[in-house]
Amino acid sequence: MTGTAPLGRRAAVEFTGTGALVAVVVGSGIQATELSQDVGVQLLANSLATVFGLGVLILLLGPVSGAHFNPAVTLAAWWTGRRDGDGPTLREAAAYVPAQVAGAIGGAMLADAMFAEPVVDWSTHARSAPHLWLGEVVATAGLILLIFGLARIGRAHLAPAAVAAYIGAAYWFTSSTSFANPAVTIGRAFTDTFAGIAPASVLPFIAAQLVGTAVGVTLVAVLFGRPTPVGEDVVVPHADHHPAPAAR
C-alpha cells in the first residue's frame, strides 16, 4: 500500500475508533436505563447515540485507516482485494484485528468507569437462540453489502452517512439489534449493562457474523461484479478503498 499512514498509526486509529464506538454504545445504554424504564425508549436512545457517534468517527478517522472498526470489514476488504492489491495485506489485517478487539474491550471498560460501574463486570445478558444468530447473519451481510457495494458504484464517499443510517435501522429490524461486529461483540461481554452480551453467547454471535460476512461478499460479487476503475469515485486516501466500519 502506498500513500498511506504508517501501519502502526493506522492500527492505533483502529484501536481508538473501535474503543470510542463501544464507549458510545455501552455508555448510551447505561444512560438510557438510568433515564427511562421503558425498554423501547432505552433502545431508541441507544440507537440514536450509536448512529451519530458512528458517523462522526468514520468522518474523522476514515482518512487515516479506512475506519473499519470491525474485523468483519477488515477481513472482507482483504479477501476482495487480495488479487489486485486493492485491499489491506494479510499483515495489515493481522495488525488491524487485534487492535480492534483491544479497543472494543477498552471502550467497554471506559464506559463502565464513566458511569461508576465495575470496570470489568461480565455480562449476564444471554443472547443465545437461532433467531438471534439469523439476525446477526442478516445484519452483517447487509453491512458488508452496503460498504463494498458503495465502493463498487463509485459512491464510497457516502459511507459515513450510509453506514450510520444502516446501523440505526438494523437496531430495529434485526432480532439481535445488529451487533454485526466481532470486536464489538467481545467488548460488550465485559459490561453487565444494557448493551452487554454474556460470554457464553459471544462465540455463536461471532460465528453468525462470519457467515454474514461471507454472504455479504458473495452478494457484492453477484450484484456488482468485479470492481472497475471509476474516475469519479471519491474515497479516503487509504489503498483498500473501503472507508467504512463497523457496526456496534
XYZ file of C-alpha atoms in Angstrom:
248
model
C 0.000 0.000 0.000
C 1.339 3.458 -0.907
C 0.444 6.982 0.128
C -0.896 5.889 3.477
C -0.065 6.471 7.112
C 2.367 4.039 8.756
C 0.780 0.756 9.789
C 1.357 1.474 13.466
C -0.597 4.721 13.231
C -3.418 3.064 11.326
C -3.630 0.284 13.921
C -3.738 2.927 16.658
C -6.615 4.631 14.834
C -8.464 1.321 14.593
C -7.903 0.779 18.330
C -9.115 4.278 19.191
C -12.059 4.287 16.802
C -13.356 0.887 17.878
C -12.910 1.840 21.514
C -14.818 5.072 21.030
C -17.588 3.244 19.200
C -18.040 0.745 22.031
C -17.890 3.539 24.607
C -20.746 5.227 22.757
C -22.792 2.036 22.584
C -22.253 0.976 26.185
C -22.326 4.460 27.682
C -25.542 5.471 25.948
C -27.099 2.181 27.026
C -26.252 2.876 30.652
C -27.511 6.442 30.410
C -30.741 5.281 28.787
C -31.514 2.800 31.560
C -30.897 5.489 34.166
C -33.282 7.910 32.483
C -36.135 5.581 31.498
C -37.625 2.230 32.471
C -39.228 1.825 29.045
C -37.180 -0.676 27.026
C -38.326 0.873 23.761
C -37.127 4.307 24.849
C -33.862 2.773 26.026
C -33.273 1.131 22.658
C -34.200 4.344 20.819
C -31.706 6.377 22.837
C -29.024 3.720 22.397
C -29.551 3.516 18.636
C -29.600 7.280 18.081
C -26.368 7.771 20.015
C -24.743 4.986 18.012
C -25.869 6.480 14.681
C -24.424 9.903 15.473
C -21.268 8.556 17.098
C -20.519 6.134 14.290
C -20.988 8.764 11.590
C -18.636 11.175 13.349
C -15.972 8.502 13.869
C -15.993 7.450 10.218
C -15.704 11.065 9.063
C -12.871 11.849 11.467
C -10.773 8.696 11.273
C -11.607 7.279 7.855
C -8.883 9.258 6.062
C -6.208 7.596 8.208
C -7.120 3.916 8.478
C -10.262 3.477 6.395
C -12.305 3.401 9.616
C -13.036 -0.314 9.583
C -13.530 -0.650 13.374
C -14.709 -4.149 12.610
C -12.833 -7.412 11.892
C -15.598 -8.463 9.506
C -14.974 -5.378 7.356
C -11.199 -5.827 7.528
C -11.402 -9.482 6.507
C -13.837 -8.692 3.688
C -11.544 -5.905 2.440
C -8.555 -8.261 2.483
C -10.457 -11.031 0.708
C -11.980 -8.876 -2.024
C -8.755 -7.008 -2.708
C -6.226 -9.811 -2.370
C -5.793 -10.406 -6.125
C -5.474 -6.862 -7.412
C -3.802 -5.294 -4.373
C -6.784 -3.027 -3.761
C -7.205 -4.076 -0.130
C -5.158 -4.472 3.025
C -2.438 -7.073 3.012
C -2.621 -10.038 5.335
C -0.014 -8.333 7.530
C -2.145 -5.212 7.747
C -5.266 -7.217 8.537
C -3.317 -9.053 11.245
C -2.488 -5.676 12.796
C -5.991 -4.235 12.487
C -7.985 -7.078 14.024
C -6.189 -7.321 17.418
C -6.243 -3.525 17.646
C -9.995 -3.523 17.069
C -10.599 -6.215 19.697
C -8.384 -4.491 22.264
C -10.049 -1.169 21.542
C -13.515 -2.666 21.985
C -12.600 -4.095 25.379
C -11.060 -0.791 26.424
C -14.125 1.129 25.264
C -16.460 -1.023 27.350
C -14.243 -0.575 30.392
C -14.116 3.190 29.832
C -17.889 3.461 29.599
C -18.335 1.461 32.775
C -15.828 3.678 34.578
C -17.579 6.876 33.422
C -20.838 5.684 34.955
C -19.298 4.323 38.163
C -19.991 0.733 37.132
C -17.462 -2.048 37.839
C -14.752 -1.564 35.237
C -14.870 -5.254 34.324
C -18.148 -6.997 35.043
C -19.011 -9.974 32.829
C -22.397 -9.574 31.253
C -25.239 -11.834 32.328
C -27.371 -10.865 29.312
C -27.777 -14.173 27.469
C -28.335 -13.756 23.738
C -28.391 -17.333 22.548
C -31.083 -18.503 20.146
C -31.234 -19.435 16.463
C -33.374 -16.439 15.548
C -30.778 -14.102 17.089
C -27.974 -15.779 15.131
C -30.013 -15.364 11.962
C -30.417 -11.696 12.846
C -26.630 -11.382 13.050
C -26.163 -13.077 9.688
C -28.610 -10.630 8.102
C -27.173 -7.578 9.878
C -23.573 -8.372 8.950
C -24.362 -9.366 5.378
C -26.224 -6.108 4.873
C -23.364 -4.089 6.317
C -20.784 -5.727 4.051
C -23.051 -5.377 1.016
C -23.534 -1.676 1.747
C -19.874 -0.812 2.302
C -18.446 -2.705 -0.637
C -21.423 -2.040 -2.874
C -20.935 1.715 -2.417
C -17.277 1.312 -3.371
C -18.200 -0.677 -6.497
C -20.597 2.001 -7.761
C -18.265 4.914 -7.031
C -20.124 6.249 -4.012
C -17.784 5.319 -1.189
C -17.780 8.969 -0.087
C -21.353 8.426 1.149
C -20.254 5.718 3.577
C -20.257 7.814 6.790
C -23.929 8.693 6.456
C -24.997 5.447 4.804
C -23.317 3.100 7.272
C -24.562 5.074 10.270
C -28.101 5.075 8.861
C -27.973 1.354 8.149
C -26.833 0.514 11.679
C -29.555 2.716 13.118
C -32.156 0.870 11.075
C -30.657 -2.542 11.835
C -31.002 -1.894 15.567
C -34.716 -2.146 14.944
C -35.253 -4.548 12.057
C -32.989 -7.378 13.284
C -33.838 -9.615 16.222
C -30.283 -9.323 17.576
C -30.227 -5.487 17.468
C -27.377 -5.736 14.962
C -24.037 -6.217 16.658
C -22.594 -7.090 13.197
C -19.043 -6.795 14.562
C -16.891 -9.498 16.216
C -14.685 -7.000 18.085
C -17.643 -5.075 19.473
C -19.292 -8.358 20.467
C -16.236 -9.324 22.503
C -16.018 -5.883 24.094
C -19.656 -5.914 25.136
C -19.110 -9.118 27.110
C -17.083 -7.036 29.581
C -20.035 -4.967 30.784
C -23.097 -6.178 32.670
C -25.264 -3.333 31.441
C -27.956 -2.714 28.814
C -25.637 -3.332 25.843
C -23.868 -6.370 27.303
C -23.750 -9.918 25.990
C -22.998 -12.946 28.144
C -19.591 -14.515 27.403
C -21.264 -17.826 26.555
C -23.213 -16.058 23.791
C -20.173 -14.453 22.173
C -18.795 -17.287 20.019
C -22.121 -18.167 18.358
C -22.643 -14.474 17.578
C -19.180 -14.206 16.030
C -19.782 -17.365 14.018
C -23.017 -15.874 12.691
C -21.219 -12.630 11.847
C -18.549 -14.508 9.885
C -21.270 -16.336 7.963
C -22.888 -12.966 7.303
C -19.552 -11.614 6.067
C -19.283 -14.462 3.557
C -22.874 -13.893 2.444
C -22.263 -10.171 2.056
C -19.096 -10.665 -0.009
C -20.944 -13.132 -2.216
C -23.827 -10.708 -2.725
C -21.406 -7.946 -3.705
C -19.868 -10.195 -6.373
C -23.261 -11.329 -7.665
C -24.894 -7.908 -7.713
C -21.980 -5.688 -8.761
C -19.411 -7.973 -10.376
C -15.690 -7.303 -10.169
C -14.589 -3.752 -9.376
C -13.817 -1.450 -12.265
C -11.940 1.870 -12.183
C -14.268 4.779 -11.619
C -12.745 8.189 -12.135
C -15.335 9.984 -10.052
C -15.050 7.670 -7.061
C -14.213 9.768 -4.028
C -12.682 7.683 -1.277
C -10.452 8.233 1.695
C -6.708 8.094 0.956
C -6.370 4.512 2.029
C -5.469 1.910 -0.512
C -8.114 -0.602 0.436
C -10.782 1.874 -0.799
C -13.344 0.719 1.757
C -13.690 3.601 4.235
C -16.438 2.303 6.469
C -16.757 0.141 9.500
C -18.118 -1.370 11.846
C -21.308 -1.849 13.412
C -21.722 -1.731 17.060
